[in-house]
Coordinates of C-alpha atoms in Angstrom, one line a residue:
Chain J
X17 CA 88.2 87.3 83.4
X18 CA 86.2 90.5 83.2
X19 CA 85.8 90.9 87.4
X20 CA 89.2 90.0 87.7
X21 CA 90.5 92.9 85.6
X22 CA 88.2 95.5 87.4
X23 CA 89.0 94.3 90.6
X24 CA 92.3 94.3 89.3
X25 CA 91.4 97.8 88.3
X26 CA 90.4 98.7 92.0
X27 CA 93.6 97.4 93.5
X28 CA 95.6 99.3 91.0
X29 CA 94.3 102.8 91.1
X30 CA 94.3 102.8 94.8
X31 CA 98.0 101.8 95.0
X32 CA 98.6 104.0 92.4
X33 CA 97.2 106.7 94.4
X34 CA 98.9 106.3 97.6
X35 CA 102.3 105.9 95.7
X36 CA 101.8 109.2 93.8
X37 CA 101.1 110.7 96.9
X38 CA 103.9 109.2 98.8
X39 CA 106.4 109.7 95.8
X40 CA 105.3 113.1 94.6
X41 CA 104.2 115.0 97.7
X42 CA 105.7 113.4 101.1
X43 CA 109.0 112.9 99.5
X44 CA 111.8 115.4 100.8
X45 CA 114.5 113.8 98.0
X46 CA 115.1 116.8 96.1
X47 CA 115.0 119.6 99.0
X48 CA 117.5 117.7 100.7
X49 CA 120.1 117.3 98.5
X50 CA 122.7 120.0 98.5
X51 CA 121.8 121.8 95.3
X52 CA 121.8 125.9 94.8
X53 CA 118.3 126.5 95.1
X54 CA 118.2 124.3 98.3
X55 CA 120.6 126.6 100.4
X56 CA 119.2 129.8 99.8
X57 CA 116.7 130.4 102.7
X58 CA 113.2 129.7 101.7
X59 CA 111.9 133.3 102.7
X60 CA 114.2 134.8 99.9
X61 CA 113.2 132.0 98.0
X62 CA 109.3 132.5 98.4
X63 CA 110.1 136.5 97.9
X64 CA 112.3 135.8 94.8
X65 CA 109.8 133.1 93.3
X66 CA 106.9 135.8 93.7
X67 CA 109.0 138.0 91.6
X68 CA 109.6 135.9 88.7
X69 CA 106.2 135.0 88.9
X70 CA 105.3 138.4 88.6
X71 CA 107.0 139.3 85.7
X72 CA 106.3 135.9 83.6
X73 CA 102.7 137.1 84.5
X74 CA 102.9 140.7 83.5
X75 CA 105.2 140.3 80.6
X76 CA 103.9 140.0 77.0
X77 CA 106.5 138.9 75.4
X78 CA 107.4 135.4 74.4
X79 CA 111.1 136.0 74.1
X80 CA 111.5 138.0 77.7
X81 CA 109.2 134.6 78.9
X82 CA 111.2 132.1 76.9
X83 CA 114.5 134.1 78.8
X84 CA 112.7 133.1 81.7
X85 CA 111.6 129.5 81.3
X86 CA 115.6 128.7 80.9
X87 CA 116.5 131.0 84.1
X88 CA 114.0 127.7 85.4
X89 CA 115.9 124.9 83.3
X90 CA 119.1 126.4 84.7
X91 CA 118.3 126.9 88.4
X92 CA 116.7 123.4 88.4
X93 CA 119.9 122.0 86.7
X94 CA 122.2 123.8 89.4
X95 CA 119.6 122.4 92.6
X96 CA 120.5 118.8 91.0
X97 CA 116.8 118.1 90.2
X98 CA 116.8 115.2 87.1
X99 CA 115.4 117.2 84.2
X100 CA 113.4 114.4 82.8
X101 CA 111.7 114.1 86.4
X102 CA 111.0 118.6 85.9
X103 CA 110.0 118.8 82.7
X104 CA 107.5 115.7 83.5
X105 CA 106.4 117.5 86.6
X106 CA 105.7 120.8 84.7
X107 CA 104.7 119.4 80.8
X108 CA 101.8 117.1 83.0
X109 CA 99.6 120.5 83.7
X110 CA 99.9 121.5 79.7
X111 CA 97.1 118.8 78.4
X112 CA 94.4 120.8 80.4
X113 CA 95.1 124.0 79.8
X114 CA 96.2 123.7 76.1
X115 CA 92.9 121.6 75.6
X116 CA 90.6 124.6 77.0
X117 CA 92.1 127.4 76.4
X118 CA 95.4 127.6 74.3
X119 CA 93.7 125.3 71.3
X120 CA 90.6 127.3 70.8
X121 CA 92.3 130.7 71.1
X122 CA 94.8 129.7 67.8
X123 CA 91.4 129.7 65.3
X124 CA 90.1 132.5 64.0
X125 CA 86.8 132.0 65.2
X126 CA 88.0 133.3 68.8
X127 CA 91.4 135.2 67.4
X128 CA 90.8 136.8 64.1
X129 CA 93.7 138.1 62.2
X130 CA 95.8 137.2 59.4
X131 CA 95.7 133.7 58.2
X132 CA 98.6 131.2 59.0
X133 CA 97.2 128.2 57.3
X134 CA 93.6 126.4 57.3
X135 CA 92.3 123.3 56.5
X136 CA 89.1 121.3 56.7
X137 CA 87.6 119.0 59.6
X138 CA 84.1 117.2 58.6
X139 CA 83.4 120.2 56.4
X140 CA 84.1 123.1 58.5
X141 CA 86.8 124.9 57.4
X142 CA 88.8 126.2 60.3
X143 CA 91.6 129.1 60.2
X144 CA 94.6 129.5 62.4
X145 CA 95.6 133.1 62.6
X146 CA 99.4 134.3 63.1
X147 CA 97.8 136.2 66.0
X148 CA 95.8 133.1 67.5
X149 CA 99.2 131.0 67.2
X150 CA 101.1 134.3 69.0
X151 CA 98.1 133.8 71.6
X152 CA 98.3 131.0 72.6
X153 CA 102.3 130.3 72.5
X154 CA 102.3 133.0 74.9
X155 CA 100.0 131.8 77.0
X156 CA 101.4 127.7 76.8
X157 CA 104.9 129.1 77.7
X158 CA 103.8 131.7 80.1
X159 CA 101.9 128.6 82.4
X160 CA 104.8 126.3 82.2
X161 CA 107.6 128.8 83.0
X162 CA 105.2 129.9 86.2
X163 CA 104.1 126.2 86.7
X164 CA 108.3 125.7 86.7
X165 CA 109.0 128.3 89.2
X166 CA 106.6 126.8 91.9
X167 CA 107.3 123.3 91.0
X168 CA 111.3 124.4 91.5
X169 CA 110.3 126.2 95.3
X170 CA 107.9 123.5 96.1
X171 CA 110.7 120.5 95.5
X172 CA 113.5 122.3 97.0
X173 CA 112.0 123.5 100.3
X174 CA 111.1 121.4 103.0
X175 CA 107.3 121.3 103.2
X176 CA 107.7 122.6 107.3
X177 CA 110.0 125.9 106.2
X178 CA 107.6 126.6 103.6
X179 CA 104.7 127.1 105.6
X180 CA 106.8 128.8 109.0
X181 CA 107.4 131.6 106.0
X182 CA 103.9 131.3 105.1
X183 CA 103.4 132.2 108.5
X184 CA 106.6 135.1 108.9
X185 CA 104.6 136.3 105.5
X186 CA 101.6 137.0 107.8
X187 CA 99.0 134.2 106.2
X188 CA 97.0 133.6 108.8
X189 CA 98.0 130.9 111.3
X190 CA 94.7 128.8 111.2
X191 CA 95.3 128.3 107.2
X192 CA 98.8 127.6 107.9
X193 CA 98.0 125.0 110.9
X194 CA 95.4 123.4 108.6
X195 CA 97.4 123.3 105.9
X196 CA 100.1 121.6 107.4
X197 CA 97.7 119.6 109.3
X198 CA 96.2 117.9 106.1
X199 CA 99.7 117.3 104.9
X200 CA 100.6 115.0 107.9
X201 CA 97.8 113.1 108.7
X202 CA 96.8 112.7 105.0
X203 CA 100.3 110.8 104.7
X204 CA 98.7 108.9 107.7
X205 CA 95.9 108.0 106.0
X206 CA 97.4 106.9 102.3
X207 CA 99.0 104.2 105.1
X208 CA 95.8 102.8 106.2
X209 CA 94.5 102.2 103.1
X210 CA 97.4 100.6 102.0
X211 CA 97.9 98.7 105.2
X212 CA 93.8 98.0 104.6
X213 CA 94.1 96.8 101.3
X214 CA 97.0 94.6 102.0
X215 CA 95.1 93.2 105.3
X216 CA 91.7 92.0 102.4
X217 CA 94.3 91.1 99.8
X218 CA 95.7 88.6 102.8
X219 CA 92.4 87.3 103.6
X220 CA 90.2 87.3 100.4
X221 CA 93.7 87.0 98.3
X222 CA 93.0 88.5 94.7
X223 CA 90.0 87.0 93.2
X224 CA 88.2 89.9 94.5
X225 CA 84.6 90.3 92.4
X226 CA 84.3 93.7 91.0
X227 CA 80.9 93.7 92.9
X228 CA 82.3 93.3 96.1
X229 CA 85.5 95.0 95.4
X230 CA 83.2 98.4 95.3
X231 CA 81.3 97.0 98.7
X232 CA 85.1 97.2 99.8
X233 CA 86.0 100.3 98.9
X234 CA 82.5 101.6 100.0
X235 CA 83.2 100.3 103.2
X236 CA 86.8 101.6 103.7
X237 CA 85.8 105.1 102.5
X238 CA 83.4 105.0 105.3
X239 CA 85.4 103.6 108.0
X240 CA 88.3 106.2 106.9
X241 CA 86.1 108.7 107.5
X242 CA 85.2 107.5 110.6
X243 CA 89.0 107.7 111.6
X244 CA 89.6 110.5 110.6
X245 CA 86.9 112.0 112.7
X246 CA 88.1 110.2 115.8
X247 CA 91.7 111.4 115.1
X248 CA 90.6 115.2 114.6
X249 CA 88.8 114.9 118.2
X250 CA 92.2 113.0 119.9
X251 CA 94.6 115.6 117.8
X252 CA 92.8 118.2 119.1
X253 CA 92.9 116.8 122.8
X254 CA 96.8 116.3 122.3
X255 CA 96.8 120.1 121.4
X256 CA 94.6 121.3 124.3
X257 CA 96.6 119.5 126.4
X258 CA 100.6 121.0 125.6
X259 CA 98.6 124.3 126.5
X260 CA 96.8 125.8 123.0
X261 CA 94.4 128.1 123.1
X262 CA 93.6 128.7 120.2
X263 CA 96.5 131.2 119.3
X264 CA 100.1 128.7 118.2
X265 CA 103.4 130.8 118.4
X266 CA 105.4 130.3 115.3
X267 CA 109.2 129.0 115.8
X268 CA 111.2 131.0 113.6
X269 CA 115.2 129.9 113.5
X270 CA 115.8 130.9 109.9
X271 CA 118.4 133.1 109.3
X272 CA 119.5 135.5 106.2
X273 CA 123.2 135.0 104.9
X274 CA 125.1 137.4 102.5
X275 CA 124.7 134.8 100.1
X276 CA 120.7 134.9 100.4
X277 CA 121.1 139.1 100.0
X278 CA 122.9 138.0 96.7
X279 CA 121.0 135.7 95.5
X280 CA 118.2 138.4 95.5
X281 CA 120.3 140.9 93.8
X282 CA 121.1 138.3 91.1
X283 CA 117.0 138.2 90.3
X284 CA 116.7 141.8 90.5
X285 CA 119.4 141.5 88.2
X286 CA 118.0 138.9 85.9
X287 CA 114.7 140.9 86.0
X288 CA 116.6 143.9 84.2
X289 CA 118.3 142.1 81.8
X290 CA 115.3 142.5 79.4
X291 CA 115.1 146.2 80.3
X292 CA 118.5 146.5 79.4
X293 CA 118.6 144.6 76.2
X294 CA 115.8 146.7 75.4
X295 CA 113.3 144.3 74.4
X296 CA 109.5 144.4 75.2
X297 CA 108.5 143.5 78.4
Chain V
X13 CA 96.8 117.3 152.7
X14 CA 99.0 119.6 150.6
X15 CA 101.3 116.4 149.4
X16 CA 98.2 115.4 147.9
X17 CA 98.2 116.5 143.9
X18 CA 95.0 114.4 142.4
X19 CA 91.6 113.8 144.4
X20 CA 88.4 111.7 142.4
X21 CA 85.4 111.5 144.3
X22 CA 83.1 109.1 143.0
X23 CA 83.9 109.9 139.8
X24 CA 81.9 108.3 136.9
X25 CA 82.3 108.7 133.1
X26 CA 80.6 107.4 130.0
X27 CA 80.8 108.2 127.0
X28 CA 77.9 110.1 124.6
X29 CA 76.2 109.4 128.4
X30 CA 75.0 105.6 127.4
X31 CA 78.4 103.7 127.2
X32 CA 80.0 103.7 130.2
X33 CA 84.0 104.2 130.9
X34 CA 84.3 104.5 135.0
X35 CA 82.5 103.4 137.3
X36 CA 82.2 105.2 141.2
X37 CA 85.7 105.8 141.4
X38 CA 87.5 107.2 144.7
X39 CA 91.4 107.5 144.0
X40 CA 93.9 109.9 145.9
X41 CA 97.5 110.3 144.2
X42 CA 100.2 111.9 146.2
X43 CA 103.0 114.5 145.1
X44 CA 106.2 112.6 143.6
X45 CA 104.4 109.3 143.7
X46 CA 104.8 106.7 141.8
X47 CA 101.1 105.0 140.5
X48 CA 100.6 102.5 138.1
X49 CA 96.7 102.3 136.7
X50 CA 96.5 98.0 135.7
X51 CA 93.5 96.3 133.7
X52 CA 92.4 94.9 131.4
X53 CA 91.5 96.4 127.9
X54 CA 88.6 98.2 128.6
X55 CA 88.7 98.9 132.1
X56 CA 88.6 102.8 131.5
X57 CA 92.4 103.6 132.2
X58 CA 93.3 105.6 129.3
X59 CA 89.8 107.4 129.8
X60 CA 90.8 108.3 133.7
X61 CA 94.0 109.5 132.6
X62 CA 92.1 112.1 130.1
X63 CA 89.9 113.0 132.8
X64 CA 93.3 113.3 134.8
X65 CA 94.6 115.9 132.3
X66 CA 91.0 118.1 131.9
X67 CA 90.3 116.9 128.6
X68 CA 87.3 115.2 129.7
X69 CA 85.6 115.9 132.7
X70 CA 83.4 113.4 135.3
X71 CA 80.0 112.9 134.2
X72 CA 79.0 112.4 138.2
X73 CA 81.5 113.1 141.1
X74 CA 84.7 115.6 141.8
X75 CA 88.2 115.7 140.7
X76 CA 90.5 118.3 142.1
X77 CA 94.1 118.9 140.7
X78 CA 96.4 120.9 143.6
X79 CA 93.3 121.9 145.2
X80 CA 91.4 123.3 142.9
X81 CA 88.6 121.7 141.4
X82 CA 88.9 120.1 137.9
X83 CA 85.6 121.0 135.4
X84 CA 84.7 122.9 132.6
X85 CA 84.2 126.1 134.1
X86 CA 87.4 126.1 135.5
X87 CA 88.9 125.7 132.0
X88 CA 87.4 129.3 131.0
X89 CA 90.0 131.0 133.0
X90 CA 93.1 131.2 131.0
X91 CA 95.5 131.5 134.1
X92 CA 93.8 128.5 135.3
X93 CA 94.1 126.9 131.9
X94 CA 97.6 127.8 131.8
X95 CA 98.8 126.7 135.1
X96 CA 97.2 123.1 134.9
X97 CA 98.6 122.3 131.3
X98 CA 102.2 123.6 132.4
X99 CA 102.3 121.5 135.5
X100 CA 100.4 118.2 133.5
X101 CA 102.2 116.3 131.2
X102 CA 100.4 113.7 129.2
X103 CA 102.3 111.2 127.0
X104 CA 99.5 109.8 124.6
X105 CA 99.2 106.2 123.5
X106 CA 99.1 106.8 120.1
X107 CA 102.1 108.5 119.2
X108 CA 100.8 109.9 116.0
X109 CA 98.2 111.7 117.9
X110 CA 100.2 113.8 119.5
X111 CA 102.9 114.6 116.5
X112 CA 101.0 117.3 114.4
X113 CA 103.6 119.6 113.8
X114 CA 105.4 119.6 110.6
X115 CA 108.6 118.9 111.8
X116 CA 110.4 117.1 115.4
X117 CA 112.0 120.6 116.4
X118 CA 108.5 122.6 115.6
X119 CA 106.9 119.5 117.7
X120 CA 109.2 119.5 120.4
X121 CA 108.8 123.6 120.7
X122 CA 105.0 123.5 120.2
X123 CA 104.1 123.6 124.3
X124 CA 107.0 126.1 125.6
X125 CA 105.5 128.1 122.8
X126 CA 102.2 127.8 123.1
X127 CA 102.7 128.3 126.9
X128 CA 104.9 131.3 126.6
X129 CA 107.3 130.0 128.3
X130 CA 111.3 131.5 128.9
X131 CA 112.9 131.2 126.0
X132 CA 116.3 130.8 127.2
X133 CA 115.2 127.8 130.0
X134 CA 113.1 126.4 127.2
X135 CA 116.4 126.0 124.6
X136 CA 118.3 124.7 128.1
X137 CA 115.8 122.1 128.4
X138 CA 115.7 121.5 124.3
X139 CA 119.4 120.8 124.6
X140 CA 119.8 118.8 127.2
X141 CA 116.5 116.4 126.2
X142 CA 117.6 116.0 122.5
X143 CA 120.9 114.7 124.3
X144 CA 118.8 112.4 126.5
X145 CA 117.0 111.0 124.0
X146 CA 119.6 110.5 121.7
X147 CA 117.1 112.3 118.7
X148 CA 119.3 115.0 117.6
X149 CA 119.6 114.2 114.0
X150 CA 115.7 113.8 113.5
X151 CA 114.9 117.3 114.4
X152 CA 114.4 118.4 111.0
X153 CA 112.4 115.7 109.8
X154 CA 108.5 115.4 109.3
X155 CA 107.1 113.0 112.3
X156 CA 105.4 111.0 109.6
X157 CA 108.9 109.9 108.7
X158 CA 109.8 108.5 112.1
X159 CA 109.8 105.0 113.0
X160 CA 106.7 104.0 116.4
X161 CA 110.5 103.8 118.6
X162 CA 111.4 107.7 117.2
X163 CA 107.8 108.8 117.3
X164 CA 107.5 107.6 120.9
X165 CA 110.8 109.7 122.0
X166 CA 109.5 112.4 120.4
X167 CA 106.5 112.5 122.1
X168 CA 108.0 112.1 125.4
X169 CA 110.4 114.9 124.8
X170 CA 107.3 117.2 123.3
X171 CA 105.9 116.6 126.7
X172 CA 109.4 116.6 129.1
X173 CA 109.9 120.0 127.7
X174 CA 107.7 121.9 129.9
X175 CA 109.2 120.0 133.0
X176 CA 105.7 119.2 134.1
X177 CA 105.2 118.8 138.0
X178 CA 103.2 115.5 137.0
X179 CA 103.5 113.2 134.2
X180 CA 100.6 111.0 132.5
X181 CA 101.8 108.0 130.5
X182 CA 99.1 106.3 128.6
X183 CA 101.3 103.1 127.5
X184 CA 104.9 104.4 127.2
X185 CA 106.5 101.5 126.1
X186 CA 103.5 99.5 123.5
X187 CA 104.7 98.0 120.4
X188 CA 108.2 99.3 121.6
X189 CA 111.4 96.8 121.0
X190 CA 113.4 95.9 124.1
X191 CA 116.1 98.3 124.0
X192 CA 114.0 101.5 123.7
X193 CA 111.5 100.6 126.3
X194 CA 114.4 100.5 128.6
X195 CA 115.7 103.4 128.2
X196 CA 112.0 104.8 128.4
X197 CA 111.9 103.4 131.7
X198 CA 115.0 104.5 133.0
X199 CA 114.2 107.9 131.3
X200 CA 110.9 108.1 133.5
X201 CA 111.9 106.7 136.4
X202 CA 115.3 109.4 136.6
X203 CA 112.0 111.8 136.1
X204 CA 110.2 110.5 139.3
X205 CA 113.8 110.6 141.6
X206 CA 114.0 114.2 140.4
X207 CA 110.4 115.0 142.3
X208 CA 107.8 114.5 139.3
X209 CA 105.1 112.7 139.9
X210 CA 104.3 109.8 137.7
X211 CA 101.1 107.8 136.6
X212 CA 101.5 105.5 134.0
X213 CA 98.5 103.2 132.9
X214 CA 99.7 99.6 131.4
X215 CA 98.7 96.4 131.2
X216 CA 102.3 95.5 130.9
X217 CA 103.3 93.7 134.3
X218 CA 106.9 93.4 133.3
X219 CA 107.6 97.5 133.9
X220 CA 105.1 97.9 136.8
X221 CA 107.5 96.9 139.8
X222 CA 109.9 99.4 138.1
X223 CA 107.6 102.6 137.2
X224 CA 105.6 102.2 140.5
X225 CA 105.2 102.0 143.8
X226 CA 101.7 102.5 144.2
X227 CA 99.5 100.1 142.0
X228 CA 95.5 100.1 141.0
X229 CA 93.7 97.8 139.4
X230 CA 90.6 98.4 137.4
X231 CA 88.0 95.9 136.5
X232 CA 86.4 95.4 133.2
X233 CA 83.0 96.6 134.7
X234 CA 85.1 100.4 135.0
X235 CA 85.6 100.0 138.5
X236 CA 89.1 100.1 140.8
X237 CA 89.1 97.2 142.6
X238 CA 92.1 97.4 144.3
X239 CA 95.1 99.7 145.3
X240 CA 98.0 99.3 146.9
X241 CA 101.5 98.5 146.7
X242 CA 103.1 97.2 143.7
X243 CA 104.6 94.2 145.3
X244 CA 101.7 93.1 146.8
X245 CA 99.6 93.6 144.1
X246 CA 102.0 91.5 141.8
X247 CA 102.1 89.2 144.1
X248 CA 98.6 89.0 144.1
X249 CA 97.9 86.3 141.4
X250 CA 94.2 85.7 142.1
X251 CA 93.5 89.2 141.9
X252 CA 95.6 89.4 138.3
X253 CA 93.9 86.4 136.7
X254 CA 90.3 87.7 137.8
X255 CA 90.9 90.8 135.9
X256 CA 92.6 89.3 132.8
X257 CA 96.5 90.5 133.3
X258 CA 97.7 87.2 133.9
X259 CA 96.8 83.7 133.1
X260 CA 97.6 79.8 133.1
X261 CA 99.7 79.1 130.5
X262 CA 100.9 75.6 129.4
X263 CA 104.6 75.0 127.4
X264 CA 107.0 73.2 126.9
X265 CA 110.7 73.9 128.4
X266 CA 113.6 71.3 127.9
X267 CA 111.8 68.5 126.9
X268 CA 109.1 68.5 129.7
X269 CA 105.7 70.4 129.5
X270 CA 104.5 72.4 132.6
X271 CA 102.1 74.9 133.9
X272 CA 102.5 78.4 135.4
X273 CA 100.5 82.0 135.2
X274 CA 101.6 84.0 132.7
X275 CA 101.6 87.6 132.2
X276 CA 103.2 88.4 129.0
X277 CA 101.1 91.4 126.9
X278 CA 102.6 91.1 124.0
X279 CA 103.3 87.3 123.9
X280 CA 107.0 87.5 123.5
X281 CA 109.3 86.3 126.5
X282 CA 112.9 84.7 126.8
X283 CA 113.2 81.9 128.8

């Protein structure tokens, strides 16, 4: 019963795996529907992005960065994106930076202030200062309220416009090729494993011993590597051979609309809103 | 002598220098000729049509392309480089080798770009194949989401694009259904009336008479065994059952069992 659960175990992660992948980073399902973020073109999308993500960065204020966490909940609303899909997209990145850095900063041991409240834990008495719990609120809200704004450009933008205005943005084209590179053949290779895995499942069916269940996946890992070195030497060939030389042109056929121009004078806008209200940025 | 466009001269090839691929071959292919490479698996055809496009080059022996020879050395001068890969077009077997770009209409643009070639002939061209090949609405998708019929189209139109002087077809129409390979092959065959030359390696029997007028046939020990025209070849079933591209095959039809040579790659036929 044991073996059969880890193998069990085995077969479950993997598939996992490739259907995260598949779900959460190959699928175009929010950046094509025909929601606001999605028709703004993506280089005043990136620009504007950048600038919210400079000011959630540079501002100290929890109010000016609450303001700004529901300019996300709003735009993500108007793009069509299913909140309970967002907020689990963004809340998922909170566990590890709460546990490292937001948690210890609320005691006094590494903020010391004035006491909030304090209690006990196996004798240590442990104090949570009104300016560790400021801390660290700011810092929990200023992470998700960034982690929102990329999460919002990454889901409404077609992965291939996002790196051409990587590329208009002057990051170098060998970072851009690679990048979008790993993002096509890695989809390539999440399908032979699960084409693999189907293939044993078909001939050793599922009462898979844990012990060879890890010879398995030993032997896959090293056979996918294996592929993937063959198909970097043929990729490469099929390159060489439409004429690269090392240098790739970029294709640009994005073009600016007034709406785009207003679009980024609505965040300049929404930028100077605080400014005006005269709170603290 | 200036019809002819490829010249091997006892060419051999193997690969990491212990396994070898060809095998002392001799091979002359003429300007707007049709030429169908047949074997078996293993017989070194997709290899000769790499060494064909300079991405490998002949261990022993000569290959010249236009006149000029075909080598490493060559490939060190950029106008050379240049020339070669915008009058070669190779169509890979594997589809997914050849679609890296991030999207159909980046993949389709990757050569005339990469090329520097005119931009206004280029977007002619662009037009007028995405007609063709009926793949209009897939330009803004990722290749990974294509089906092997789309990915194959969009290969062939990634390589049309340049409107290469000589096309290299490493199994157009594997794993294909019936409908698309046909239009493949009426695609490439309106390609050869227009003046391209075209070299397409197969072990599909069924398209040969169609996409060629010149057949060779290469044995599994890498070597070409015979050339010559695609009728007699075909007709030639000794010669096909020797090298494994045909063979006696026993059914049943109507109620009565009989016995003919086959050749059927993928093991589907009609009767």
């Amino acid at each position: 019963m044991a073996s059969a659960y880890h193998s069990n175990f085995i077969e479950t992660s993997i598939n996992a795996a490739v259907s995260f992948l598949k779900e959460s980073v190959f699928s175009d399902e929010y950046a094509s529907k025909k929601g606001f973020l999605q028709s703004i073109d993506p280089r005043m999308k990136l620009a504007t992005s950048a600038i919210f993500l400079l000011v959630v960065l540079f501002s100290g204020s929890i109010t000016v960065i609450i303001y700004f966490y529901a300019v996300s909940l709003a735009l993500a609303y108007l793009s069509k994106i299913n909140l309970g899909f967002f907020l689990k997209r963004t809340w998922i990145f909170m566990p590890l930076f709460s546990i490292f850095i937001a948690i210890p900063a609320l005691f006094s041991i590494f903020t010391p202030g004035e006491t909030l409240t304090s209690f006990e834990v196996m004798g240590l008495h442990l104090i949570i200062t009104r300016q560790g719990f400021f801390a660290a609120s700011l810092f929990v809200m200023r992470v998700i309220t960034s982690v929102s704004f990329v999460i919002l450009l990454s889901i409404t933008t077609r992965h291939f416009e996002l790196l051409k205005v990587l590329r208009i943005f002057g990051v170098p084209q060998m970072f851009v090729m690679v990048l979008g590179m790993c993002y096509r053949y890695i989809y390539l290779f999440a399908q032979v494993i699960e084409n693999t895995f189907v293939a044993i499942k078909s001939r050793a069916g599922t009462d898979l011993r844990y012990k060879s269940g890890r010879h398995v996946v030993a032997w896959n890992i090293a056979s996918l590597w294996y592929r993937s070195y063959r198909l970097n030497e043929e990729v490469y060939n099929a390159m060489l051979s439409r004429g690269y030389d090392g240098e790739s042109v970029i294709f640009n056929d994005l073009r600016m609309r007034l709406a785009d121009w207003l679009w980024g004078l609505a965040v300049a806008v929404m930028c100077a809103v605080p400014i005006i209200l005269k709170c603290k940025y | 002598m200036a019809n002819v466009i490829f010249e091997l001269k006892d060419v051999h090839f193997s690969y990491m220098g212990k396994y070898p691929a060809l095998s002392g071959i001799d091979m002359t292919i003429d300007k707007g000729e049709k030429r169908a490479i047949i074997g078996a698996n293993g017989s070194g055809k997709s290899t000769l049509l790499h060494l064909l496009d300079g991405l490998l080059f002949p261990g022993r022996g000569t290959i010249t392309a236009f006149g000029k020879d075909v080598n490493e050395r060559a490939f060190s001068d950029q106008a050379f480089s240049r020339d070669f890969r915008r009058r070669i077009g190779f169509l890979f077997q594997n589809p997914d080798v050849q679609l890296f770009c991030p999207s159909v209409k980046e993949e389709i643009l990757f050569g005339p770009l990469a090329l520097g070639e005119d931009k206004v002939e280029t977007r002619r061209r662009f037009e007028q194949l995405i007609d063709t090949l009926g793949i209009e609405e897939l330009l803004d998708r990722s290749p990974h989401q294509l089906s092997i019929g789309e990915k194959r189209k969009v290969a062939i139109a990634s390589t049309l694009i340049i409107d290469p002087e000589v096309l290299l077809l490493d199994e157009p129409t594997a794993g294909l259904d019936p409908l698309t390979a046909r239009h493949i092959i009426d695609l490439l065959v309106r390609e050869n009336a227009s003046g391209k030359t075209i070299i397409t390696s197969t072990h599909d029997l069924h398209i040969v008479e169609e996409i060629a007028d010149t057949v060779s046939v290469f044995s599994r020990d890498k070597k070409l065994v015979k050339s010559g025209p695609s009728l007699e070849i075909l007709k030639d079933i000794e010669l096909l059952q020797t090298h494994n591209l045909v063979h006696i095959h026993a059914h049943r039809h109507d109620g009565r069992s009989h016995v003919h040579s086959h050749e059927h790659p993928n093991h589907e036929h009609t009767h």
